Coordinates of C-alpha atoms in Angstrom, one line a residue:
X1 CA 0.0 0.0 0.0
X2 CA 2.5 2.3 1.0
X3 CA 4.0 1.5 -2.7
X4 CA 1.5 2.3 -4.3
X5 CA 1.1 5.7 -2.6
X6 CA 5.0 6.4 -3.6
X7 CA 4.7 5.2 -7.1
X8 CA 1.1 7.5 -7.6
X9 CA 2.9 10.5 -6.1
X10 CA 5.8 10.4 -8.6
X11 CA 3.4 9.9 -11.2
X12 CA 1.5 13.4 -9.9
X13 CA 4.9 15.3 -9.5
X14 CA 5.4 14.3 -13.1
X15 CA 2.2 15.6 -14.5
X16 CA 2.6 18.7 -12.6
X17 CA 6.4 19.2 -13.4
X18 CA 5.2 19.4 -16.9
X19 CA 2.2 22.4 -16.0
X20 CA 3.3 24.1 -13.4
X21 CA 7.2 24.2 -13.8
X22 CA 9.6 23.7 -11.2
X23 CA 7.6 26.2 -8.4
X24 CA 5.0 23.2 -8.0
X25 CA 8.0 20.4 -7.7
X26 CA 8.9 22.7 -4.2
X27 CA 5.7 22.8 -3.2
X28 CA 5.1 18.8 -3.4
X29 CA 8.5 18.0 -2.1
X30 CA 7.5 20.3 1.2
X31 CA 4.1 18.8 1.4
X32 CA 6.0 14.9 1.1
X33 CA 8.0 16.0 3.8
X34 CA 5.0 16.2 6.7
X35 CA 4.1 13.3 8.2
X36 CA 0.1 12.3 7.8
X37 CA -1.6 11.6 10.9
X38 CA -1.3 8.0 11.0
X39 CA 2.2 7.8 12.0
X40 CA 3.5 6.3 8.9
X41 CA 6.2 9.1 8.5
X42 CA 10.0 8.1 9.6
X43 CA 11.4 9.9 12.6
X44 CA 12.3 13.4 12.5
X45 CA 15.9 14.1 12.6
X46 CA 16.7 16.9 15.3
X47 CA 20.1 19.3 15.3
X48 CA 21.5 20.6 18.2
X49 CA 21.6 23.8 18.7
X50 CA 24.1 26.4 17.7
X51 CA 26.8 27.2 19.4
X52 CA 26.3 23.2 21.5
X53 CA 29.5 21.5 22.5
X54 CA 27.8 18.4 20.6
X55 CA 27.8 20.5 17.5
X56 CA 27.9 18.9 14.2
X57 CA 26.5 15.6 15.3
X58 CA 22.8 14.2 14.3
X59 CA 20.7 12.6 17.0
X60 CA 17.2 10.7 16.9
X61 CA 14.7 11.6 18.8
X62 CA 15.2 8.3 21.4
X63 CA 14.6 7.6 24.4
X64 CA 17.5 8.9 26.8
X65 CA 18.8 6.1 29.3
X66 CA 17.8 8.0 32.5
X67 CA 14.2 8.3 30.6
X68 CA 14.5 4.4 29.7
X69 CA 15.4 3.4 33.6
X70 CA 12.5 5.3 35.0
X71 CA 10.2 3.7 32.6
X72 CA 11.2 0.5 33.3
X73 CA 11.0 1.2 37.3
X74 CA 7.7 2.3 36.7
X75 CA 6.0 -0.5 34.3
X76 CA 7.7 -2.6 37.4
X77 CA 5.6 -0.5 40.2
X78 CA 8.7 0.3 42.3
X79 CA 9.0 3.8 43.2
X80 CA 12.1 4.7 41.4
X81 CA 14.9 6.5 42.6
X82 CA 16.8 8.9 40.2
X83 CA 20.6 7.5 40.2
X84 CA 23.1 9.9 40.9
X85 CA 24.4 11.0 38.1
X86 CA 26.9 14.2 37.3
X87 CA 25.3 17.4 35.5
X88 CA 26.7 17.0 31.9
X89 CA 29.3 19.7 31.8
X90 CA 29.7 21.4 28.4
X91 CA 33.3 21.9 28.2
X92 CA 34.5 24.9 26.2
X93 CA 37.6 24.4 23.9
X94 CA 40.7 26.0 26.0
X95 CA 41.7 29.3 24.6
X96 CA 45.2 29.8 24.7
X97 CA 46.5 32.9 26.1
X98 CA 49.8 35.0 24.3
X99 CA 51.7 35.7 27.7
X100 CA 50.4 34.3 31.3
X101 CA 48.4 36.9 33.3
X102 CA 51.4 38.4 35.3
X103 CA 51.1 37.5 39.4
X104 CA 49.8 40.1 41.7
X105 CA 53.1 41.7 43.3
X106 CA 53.4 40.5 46.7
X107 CA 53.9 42.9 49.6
X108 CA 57.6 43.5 49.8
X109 CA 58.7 45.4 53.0
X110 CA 60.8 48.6 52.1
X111 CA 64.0 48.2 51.6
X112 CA 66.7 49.2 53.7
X113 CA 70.5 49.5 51.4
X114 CA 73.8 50.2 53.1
X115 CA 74.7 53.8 51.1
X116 CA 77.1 55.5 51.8
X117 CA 76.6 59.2 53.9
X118 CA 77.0 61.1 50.9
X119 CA 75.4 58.9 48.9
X120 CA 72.2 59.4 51.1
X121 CA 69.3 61.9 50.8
X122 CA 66.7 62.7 53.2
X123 CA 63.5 61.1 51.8
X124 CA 65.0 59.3 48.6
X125 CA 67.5 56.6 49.7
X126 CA 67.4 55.1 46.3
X127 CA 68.8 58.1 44.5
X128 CA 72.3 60.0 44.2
X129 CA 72.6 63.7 44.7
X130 CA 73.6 66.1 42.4
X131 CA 76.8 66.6 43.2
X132 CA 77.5 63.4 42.8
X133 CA 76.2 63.3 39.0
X134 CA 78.1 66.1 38.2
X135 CA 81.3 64.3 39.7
X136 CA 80.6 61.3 37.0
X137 CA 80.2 64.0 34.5
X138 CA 83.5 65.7 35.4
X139 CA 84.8 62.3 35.4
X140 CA 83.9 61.6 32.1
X141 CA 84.3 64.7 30.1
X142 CA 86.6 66.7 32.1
X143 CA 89.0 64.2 31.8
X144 CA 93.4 65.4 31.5
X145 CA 93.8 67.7 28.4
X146 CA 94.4 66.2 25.3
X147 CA 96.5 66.6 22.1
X148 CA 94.0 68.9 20.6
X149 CA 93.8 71.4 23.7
X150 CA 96.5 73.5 22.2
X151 CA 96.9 76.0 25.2
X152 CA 96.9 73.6 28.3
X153 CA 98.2 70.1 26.8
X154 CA 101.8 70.1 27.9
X155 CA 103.9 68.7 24.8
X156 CA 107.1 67.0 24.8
X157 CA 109.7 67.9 22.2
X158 CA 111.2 65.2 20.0
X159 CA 114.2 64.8 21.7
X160 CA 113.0 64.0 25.1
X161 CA 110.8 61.4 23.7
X162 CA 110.8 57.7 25.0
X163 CA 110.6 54.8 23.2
X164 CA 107.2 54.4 24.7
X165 CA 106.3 57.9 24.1
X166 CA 104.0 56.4 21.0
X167 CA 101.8 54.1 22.7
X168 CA 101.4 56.5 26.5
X169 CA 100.4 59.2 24.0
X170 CA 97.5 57.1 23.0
X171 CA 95.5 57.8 26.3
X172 CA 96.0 61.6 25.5
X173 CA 94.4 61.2 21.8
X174 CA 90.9 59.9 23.0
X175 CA 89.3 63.7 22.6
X176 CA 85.8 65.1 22.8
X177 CA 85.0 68.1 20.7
X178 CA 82.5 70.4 22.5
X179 CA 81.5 74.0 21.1
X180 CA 85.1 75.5 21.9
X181 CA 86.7 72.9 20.5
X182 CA 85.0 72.9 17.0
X183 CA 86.0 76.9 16.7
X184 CA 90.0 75.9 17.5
X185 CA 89.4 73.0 14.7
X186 CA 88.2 75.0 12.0
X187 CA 90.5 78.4 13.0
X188 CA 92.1 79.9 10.5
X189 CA 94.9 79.6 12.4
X190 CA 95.2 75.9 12.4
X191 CA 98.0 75.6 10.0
X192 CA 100.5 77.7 12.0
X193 CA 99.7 75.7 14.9
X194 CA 99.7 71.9 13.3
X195 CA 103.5 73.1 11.9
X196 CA 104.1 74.7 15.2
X197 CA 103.9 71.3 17.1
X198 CA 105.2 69.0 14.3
X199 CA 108.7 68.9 16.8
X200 CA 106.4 67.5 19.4
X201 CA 104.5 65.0 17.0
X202 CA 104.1 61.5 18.0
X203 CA 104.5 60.2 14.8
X204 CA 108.0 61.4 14.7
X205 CA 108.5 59.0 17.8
X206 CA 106.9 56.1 16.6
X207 CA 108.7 56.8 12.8
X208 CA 112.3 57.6 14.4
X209 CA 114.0 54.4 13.4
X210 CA 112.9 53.7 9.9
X211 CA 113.1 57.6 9.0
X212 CA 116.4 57.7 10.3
X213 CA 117.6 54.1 8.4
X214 CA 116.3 55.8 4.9
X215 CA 117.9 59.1 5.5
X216 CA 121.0 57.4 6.5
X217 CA 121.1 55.9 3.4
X218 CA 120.7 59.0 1.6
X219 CA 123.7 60.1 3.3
X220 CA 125.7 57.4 1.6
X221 CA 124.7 57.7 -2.1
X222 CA 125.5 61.2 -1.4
X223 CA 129.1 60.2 -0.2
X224 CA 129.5 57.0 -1.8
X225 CA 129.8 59.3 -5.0
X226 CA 131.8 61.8 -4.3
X227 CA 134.3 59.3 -3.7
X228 CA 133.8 57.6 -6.8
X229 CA 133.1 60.4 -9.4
X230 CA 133.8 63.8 -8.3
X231 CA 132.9 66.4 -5.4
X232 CA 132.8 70.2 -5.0
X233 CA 134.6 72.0 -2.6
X234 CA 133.3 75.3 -0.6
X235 CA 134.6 77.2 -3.3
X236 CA 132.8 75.6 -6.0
X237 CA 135.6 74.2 -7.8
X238 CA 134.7 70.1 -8.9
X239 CA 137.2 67.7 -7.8
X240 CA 137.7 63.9 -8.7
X241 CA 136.6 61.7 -6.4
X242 CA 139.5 60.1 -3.7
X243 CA 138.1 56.4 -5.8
X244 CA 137.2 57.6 -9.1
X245 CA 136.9 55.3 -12.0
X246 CA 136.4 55.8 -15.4
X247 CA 133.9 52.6 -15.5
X248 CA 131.4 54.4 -12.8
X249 CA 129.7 57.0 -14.0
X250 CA 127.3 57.6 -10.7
X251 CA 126.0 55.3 -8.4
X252 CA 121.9 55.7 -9.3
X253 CA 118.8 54.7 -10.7
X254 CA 116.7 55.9 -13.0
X255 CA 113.5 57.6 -12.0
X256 CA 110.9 55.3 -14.6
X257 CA 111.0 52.6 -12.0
X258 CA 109.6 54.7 -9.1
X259 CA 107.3 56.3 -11.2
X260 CA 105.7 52.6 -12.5
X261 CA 106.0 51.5 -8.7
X262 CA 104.2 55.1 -7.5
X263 CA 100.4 54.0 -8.5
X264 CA 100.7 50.9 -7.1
X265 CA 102.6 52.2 -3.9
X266 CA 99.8 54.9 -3.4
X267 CA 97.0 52.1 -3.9
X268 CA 98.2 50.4 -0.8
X269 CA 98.7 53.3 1.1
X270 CA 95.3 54.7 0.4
X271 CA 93.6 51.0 0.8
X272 CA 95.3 50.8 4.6
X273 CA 94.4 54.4 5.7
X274 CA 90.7 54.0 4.5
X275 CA 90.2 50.5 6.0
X276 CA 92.0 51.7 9.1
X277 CA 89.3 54.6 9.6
X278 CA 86.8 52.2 8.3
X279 CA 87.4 50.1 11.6
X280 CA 87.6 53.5 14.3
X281 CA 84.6 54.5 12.4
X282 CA 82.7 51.3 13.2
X283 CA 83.8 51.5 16.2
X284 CA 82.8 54.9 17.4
X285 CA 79.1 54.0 16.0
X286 CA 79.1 51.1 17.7
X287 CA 79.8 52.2 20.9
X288 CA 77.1 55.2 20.2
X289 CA 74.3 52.0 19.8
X290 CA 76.0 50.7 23.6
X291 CA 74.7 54.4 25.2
X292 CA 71.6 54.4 23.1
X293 CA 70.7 51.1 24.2
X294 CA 71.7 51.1 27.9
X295 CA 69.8 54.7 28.1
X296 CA 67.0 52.7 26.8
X297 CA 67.2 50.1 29.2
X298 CA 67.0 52.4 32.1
X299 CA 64.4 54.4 30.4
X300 CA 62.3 51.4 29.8
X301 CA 62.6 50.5 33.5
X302 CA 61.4 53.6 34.6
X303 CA 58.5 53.5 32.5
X304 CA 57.8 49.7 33.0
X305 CA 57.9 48.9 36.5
X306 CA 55.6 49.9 39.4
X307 CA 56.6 52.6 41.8
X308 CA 56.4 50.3 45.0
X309 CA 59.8 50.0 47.3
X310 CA 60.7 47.1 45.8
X311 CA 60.4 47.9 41.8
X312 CA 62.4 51.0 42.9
X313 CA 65.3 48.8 44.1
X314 CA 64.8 46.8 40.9
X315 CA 65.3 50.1 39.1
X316 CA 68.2 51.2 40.7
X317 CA 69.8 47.7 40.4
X318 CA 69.0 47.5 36.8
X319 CA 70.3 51.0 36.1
X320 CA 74.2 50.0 38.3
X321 CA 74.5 46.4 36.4
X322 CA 74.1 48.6 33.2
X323 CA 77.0 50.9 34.6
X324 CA 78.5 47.7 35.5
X325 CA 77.9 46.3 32.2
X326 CA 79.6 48.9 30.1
X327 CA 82.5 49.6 32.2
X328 CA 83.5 45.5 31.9
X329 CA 83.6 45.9 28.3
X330 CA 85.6 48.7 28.2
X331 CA 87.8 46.6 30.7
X332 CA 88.4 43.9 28.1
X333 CA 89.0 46.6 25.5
X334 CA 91.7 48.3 27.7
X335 CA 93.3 45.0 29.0
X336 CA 94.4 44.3 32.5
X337 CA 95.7 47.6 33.1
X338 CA 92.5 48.6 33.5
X339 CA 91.6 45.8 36.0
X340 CA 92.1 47.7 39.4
X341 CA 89.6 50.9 38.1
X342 CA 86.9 48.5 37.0
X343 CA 87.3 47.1 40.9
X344 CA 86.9 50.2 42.1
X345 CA 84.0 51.3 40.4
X346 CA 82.1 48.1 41.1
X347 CA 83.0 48.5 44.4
X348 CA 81.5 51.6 44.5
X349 CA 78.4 50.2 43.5
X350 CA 78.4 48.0 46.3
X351 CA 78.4 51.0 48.9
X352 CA 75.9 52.2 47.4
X353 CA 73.5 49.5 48.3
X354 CA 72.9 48.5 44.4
X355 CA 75.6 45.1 44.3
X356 CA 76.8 42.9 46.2
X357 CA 80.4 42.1 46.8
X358 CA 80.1 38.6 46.1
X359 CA 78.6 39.9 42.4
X360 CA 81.5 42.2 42.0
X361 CA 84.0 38.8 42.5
X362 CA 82.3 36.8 40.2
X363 CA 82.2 39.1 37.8
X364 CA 86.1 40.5 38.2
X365 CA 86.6 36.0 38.4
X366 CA 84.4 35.5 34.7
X367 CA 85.6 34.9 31.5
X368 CA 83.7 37.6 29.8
X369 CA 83.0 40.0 32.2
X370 CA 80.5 41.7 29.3
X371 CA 78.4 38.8 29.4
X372 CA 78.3 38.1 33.2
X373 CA 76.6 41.9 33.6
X374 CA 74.3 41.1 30.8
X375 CA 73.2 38.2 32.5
X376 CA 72.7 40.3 36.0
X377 CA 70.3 42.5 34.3
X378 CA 68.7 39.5 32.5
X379 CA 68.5 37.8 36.3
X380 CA 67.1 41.4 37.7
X381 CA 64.2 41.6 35.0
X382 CA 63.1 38.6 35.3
X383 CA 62.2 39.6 39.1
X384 CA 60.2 42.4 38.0
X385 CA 56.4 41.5 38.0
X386 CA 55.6 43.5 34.9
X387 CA 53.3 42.5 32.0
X388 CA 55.0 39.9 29.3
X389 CA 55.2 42.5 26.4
X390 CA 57.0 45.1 28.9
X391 CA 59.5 42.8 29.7
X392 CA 60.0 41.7 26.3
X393 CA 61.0 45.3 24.9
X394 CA 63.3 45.5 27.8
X395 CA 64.5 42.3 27.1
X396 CA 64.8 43.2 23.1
X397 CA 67.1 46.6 24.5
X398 CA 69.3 43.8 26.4
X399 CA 70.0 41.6 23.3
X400 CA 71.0 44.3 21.4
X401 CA 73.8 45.1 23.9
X402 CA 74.8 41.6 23.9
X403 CA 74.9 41.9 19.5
X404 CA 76.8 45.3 20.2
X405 CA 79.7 43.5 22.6
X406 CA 80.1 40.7 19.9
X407 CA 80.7 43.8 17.6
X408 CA 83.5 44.8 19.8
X409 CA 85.1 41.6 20.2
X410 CA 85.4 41.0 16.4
X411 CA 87.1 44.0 15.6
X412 CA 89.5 44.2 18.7
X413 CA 90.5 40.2 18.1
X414 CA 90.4 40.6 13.9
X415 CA 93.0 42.9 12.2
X416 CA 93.5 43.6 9.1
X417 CA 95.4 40.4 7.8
X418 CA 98.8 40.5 8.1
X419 CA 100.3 39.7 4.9
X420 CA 98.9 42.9 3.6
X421 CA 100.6 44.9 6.7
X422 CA 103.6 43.4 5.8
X423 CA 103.8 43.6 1.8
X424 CA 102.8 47.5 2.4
X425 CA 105.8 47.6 5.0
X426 CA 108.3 45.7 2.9
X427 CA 107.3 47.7 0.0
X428 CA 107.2 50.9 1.4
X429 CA 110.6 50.7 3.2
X430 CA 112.1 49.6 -0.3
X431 CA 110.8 51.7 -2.1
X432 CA 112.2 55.3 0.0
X433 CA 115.6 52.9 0.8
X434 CA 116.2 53.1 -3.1
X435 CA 114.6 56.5 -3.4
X436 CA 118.0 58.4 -2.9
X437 CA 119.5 57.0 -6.3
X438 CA 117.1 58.3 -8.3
X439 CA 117.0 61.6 -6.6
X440 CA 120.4 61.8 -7.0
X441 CA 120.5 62.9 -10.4
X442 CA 117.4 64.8 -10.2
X443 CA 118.5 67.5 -7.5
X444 CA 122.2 67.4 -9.5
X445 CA 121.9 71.3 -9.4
X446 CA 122.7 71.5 -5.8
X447 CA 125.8 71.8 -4.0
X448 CA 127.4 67.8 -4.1
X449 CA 123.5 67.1 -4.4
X450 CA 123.1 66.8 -0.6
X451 CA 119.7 68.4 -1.4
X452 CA 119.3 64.2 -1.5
X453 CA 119.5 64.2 2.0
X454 CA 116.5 66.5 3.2
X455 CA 114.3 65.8 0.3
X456 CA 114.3 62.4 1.7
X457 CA 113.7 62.8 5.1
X458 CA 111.1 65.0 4.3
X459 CA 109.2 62.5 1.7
X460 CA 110.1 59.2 4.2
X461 CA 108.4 61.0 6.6
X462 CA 104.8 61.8 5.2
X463 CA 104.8 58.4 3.5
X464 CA 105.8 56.6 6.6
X465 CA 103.4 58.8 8.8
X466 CA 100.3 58.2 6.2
X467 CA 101.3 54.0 7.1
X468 CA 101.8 54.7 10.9
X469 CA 98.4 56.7 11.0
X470 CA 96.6 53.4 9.2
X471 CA 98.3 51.6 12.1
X472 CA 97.5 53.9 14.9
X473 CA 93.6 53.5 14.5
X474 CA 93.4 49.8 13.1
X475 CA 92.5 49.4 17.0
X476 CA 90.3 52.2 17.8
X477 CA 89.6 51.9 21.5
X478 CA 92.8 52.7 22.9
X479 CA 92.3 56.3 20.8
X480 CA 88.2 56.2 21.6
X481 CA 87.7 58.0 24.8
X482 CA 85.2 55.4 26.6
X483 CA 86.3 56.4 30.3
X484 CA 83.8 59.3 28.8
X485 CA 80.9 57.0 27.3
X486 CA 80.8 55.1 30.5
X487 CA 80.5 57.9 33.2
X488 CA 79.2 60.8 31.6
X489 CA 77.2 59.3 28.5
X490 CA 75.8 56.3 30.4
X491 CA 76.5 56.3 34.0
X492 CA 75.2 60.0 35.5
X493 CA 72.3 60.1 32.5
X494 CA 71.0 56.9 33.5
X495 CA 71.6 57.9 37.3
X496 CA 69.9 62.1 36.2
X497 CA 66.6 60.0 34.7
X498 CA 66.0 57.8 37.6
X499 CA 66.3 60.9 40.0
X500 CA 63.8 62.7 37.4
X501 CA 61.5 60.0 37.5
X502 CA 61.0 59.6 41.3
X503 CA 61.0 63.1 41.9
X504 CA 57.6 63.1 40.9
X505 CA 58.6 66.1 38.5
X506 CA 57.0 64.2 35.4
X507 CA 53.5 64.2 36.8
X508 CA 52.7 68.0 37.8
X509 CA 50.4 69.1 35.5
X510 CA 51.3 72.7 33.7
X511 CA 49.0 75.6 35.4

């Protein structure tokens, strides 16, 4: 029977498919789709709905097994008691969060450093007074005069010069220009003052033996001929030489060899100068990323952290392992010389409540002193209960120091390779050791041509001095003045900004 229904209702969607168009098909199909009262209609098919943690899934509308149970109890005439069963819990899929929730910051008593009586203010004992800032200024740009103070740097004539006059002298060429200086530099008087102190140069130290070896052997092409061809005397008169011999002309060169060998010699010269400033220049610009960033670092912190006691320690500790920081790397740029000042000023740091001494003797005991600081400051933020994204921009400011000291390290351990230092040496010293030959015919119009002699001292001199100046700032940080960066750039403006901020003189509003 049912069949035969089907089969007649296909038949009538056929007939009307063909009169009415497909608008009649829709209506049928939703008219098929409700079942008649007799039951004869399959079960519905129920969704969940939206938004259910059962989503997605198609259920019959069955009986549910607590339903079945108290149906059975019942067609059995017990009086049925519900089971315990749990709630159904509609579980939520986890959301995962970016960064934790930071932790409510517990209630840290005040605390109490050990500072030093001039180190302590009334009503701040986290800060240092002024007079003490301006004391690391003065400590870092007022430091002993240097080469380019004309007026007050005391110089020492030529004569009275050391063989270590060169490398002392170093310390006395890491200069700071300030407003003053700039005017002296660009004076119109600069040239009488550069030739005024060329007795006094450094250069001429550092170039005394190989400017004296060439000149000497100016001297003997000079003499070695007038022995063998012929010499004037004081009256002018030309005289044959004490070993004269018809088969010697003169004793020298002539000058086409120099001038082929001059491009090439000027090449080299001009390569080693240029990649010798290319290094202080890197150098200098790398060190002005170290203030940035460690200015940054402090900044950050004082923007960052809470102003309860113990995020103000936090700050202050930050703010003296960046001091500590910088003043280890200049450490291992200067060498062990510099060991017993870096002691010191950690140690100073400890009396003022910010270190302790056993972190001062691990750090003077590490390997890479840089690094161990870093780490401090890495340690000291992670105490800081700040948000995530805070502590990941301070964080980012600490990682780029650490980039910055690697920087350092590869151009203090890398020079330039040595077999170009050397062919440029061995070059240059034969090429002004056979000068004098060909000058000797050149300058034939003076007296015995002894104008050989000064002409050569004078050119040995600017060509050796163009090499010794590529040599000079191959390692820029003994010339760089970075007792300066650390205590005036870094130290008292990271110390002047934590005084600003807990002064309160940010937040007074304008009236």
């Amino acid at each position: 029977r049912t069949r035969r229904r089907r089969w007649a209702l296909i038949e009538l969607v056929i007939v009307l498919m063909s009169a009415m168009g497909r608008r009649a098909l829709l209506l049928l199909l939703t008219a098929a789709c409700i079942p008649d009262a007799a039951g004869l209609a399959a079960p519905r098919a129920r969704l969940p709905p939206l938004g259910s943690p059962r989503a997605g899934k198609v259920t019959l509308n069955q009986l549910s097994p607590y339903e079945e149970y108290m149906k059975s109890m019942q067609q059995n005439g017990q009086q049925a008691a519900p089971p315990v069963m749990a709630p159904p819990q509609v579980v939520a899929p986890p959301s995962m969060p970016m960064y934790p929730a930071p932790m409510p910051a517990p209630p840290y008593p005040a605390p109490a450093p050990v500072m030093p009586e001039a180190a302590q203010l009334p009503g701040d004992p986290f800060s240092l007074p002024r007079n003490l800032i301006q004391k690391l200024y003065q400590k870092g740009f007022q430091a002993s005069p240097t080469d380019s103070d004309f007026d007050s740097y005391e110089r020492v004539p030529w004569w009275r010069q050391s063989s270590t006059y060169s490398e002392e002298q170093r310390k006395d060429r890491r200069t700071i220009f300030m407003h003053d200086d700039w005017v002296r530099h660009r004076s119109s008087e600069r040239f009488f003052r550069n030739v005024q102190s060329i007795g006094s140069s450094g250069i001429i130290q550092s170039l005394r033996n190989e400017v004296t070896f060439v000149t000497m052997a100016a001297v003997f092409v000079v003499a070695i001929n007038m022995l063998l061809v012929s010499y004037q005397d004081f009256d002018g008169v030309s005289h044959v030489g004490a070993l004269a011999n018809s088969n010697i002309r003169s004793v020298s060169l002539p000058a086409l060899p120099f001038s082929i060998a001059s491009p090439a010699l000027s090449l080299l010269l001009v390569f080693r100068t240029n990649t010798g400033y290319s290094r202080w220049n890197e150098a200098r610009t790398l060190w002005g990323g170290l203030i940035n960033n460690c200015r940054n670092v402090v900044r950050q912190a004082n923007t960052f952290f809470p102003d309860d006691p113990h995020h103000v320690m936090l700050k202050q500790r930050l703010a003296a392992e960046t001091a500590a920081f910088i003043r280890a790397l200049r450490n291992f740029l200067r060498g062990p010389t510099d060991d017993d000042t870096l002691r010191s000023e950690l140690y100073e740091l400890v009396g003022a409540g910010h270190m302790t001494p056993a972190t001062v003797e691990k750090g003077m005991a590490a390997s890479n002193r840089p690094m161990f600081f870093l780490s401090a400051m890495s340690a000291t933020l992670r105490k800081a209960e700040i948000d995530p994204m805070k502590a990941a921009r301070v964080d980012a400011s600490i990682s780029v120091l650490v980039d910055l000291t690697g920087a350092n390290e590869r151009i203090f351990k890398s020079p330039i390779p040595l077999l170009y230092t050397r062919l440029l040496s061995r070059f240059l010293t034969a090429f002004l050791l056979l000068l004098p030959l060909a000058l000797w015919q050149a300058l034939g119009e003076s007296w015995n041509h002894w104008a050989v002699i000064p002409a050569e001292l004078l050119i040995s001199f600017f060509l050796f001095g163009i090499e010794e100046v590529g040599i000079q700032i191959e390692e820029p940080f003994s010339v760089l003045p970075l007792e300066a960066f650390c205590n005036g750039a870094i130290a008292a403006t990271s110390q002047e900004m934590l005084n600003a901020v807990e002064s309160k003189v940010f937040e007074e509003e304008p009236r």
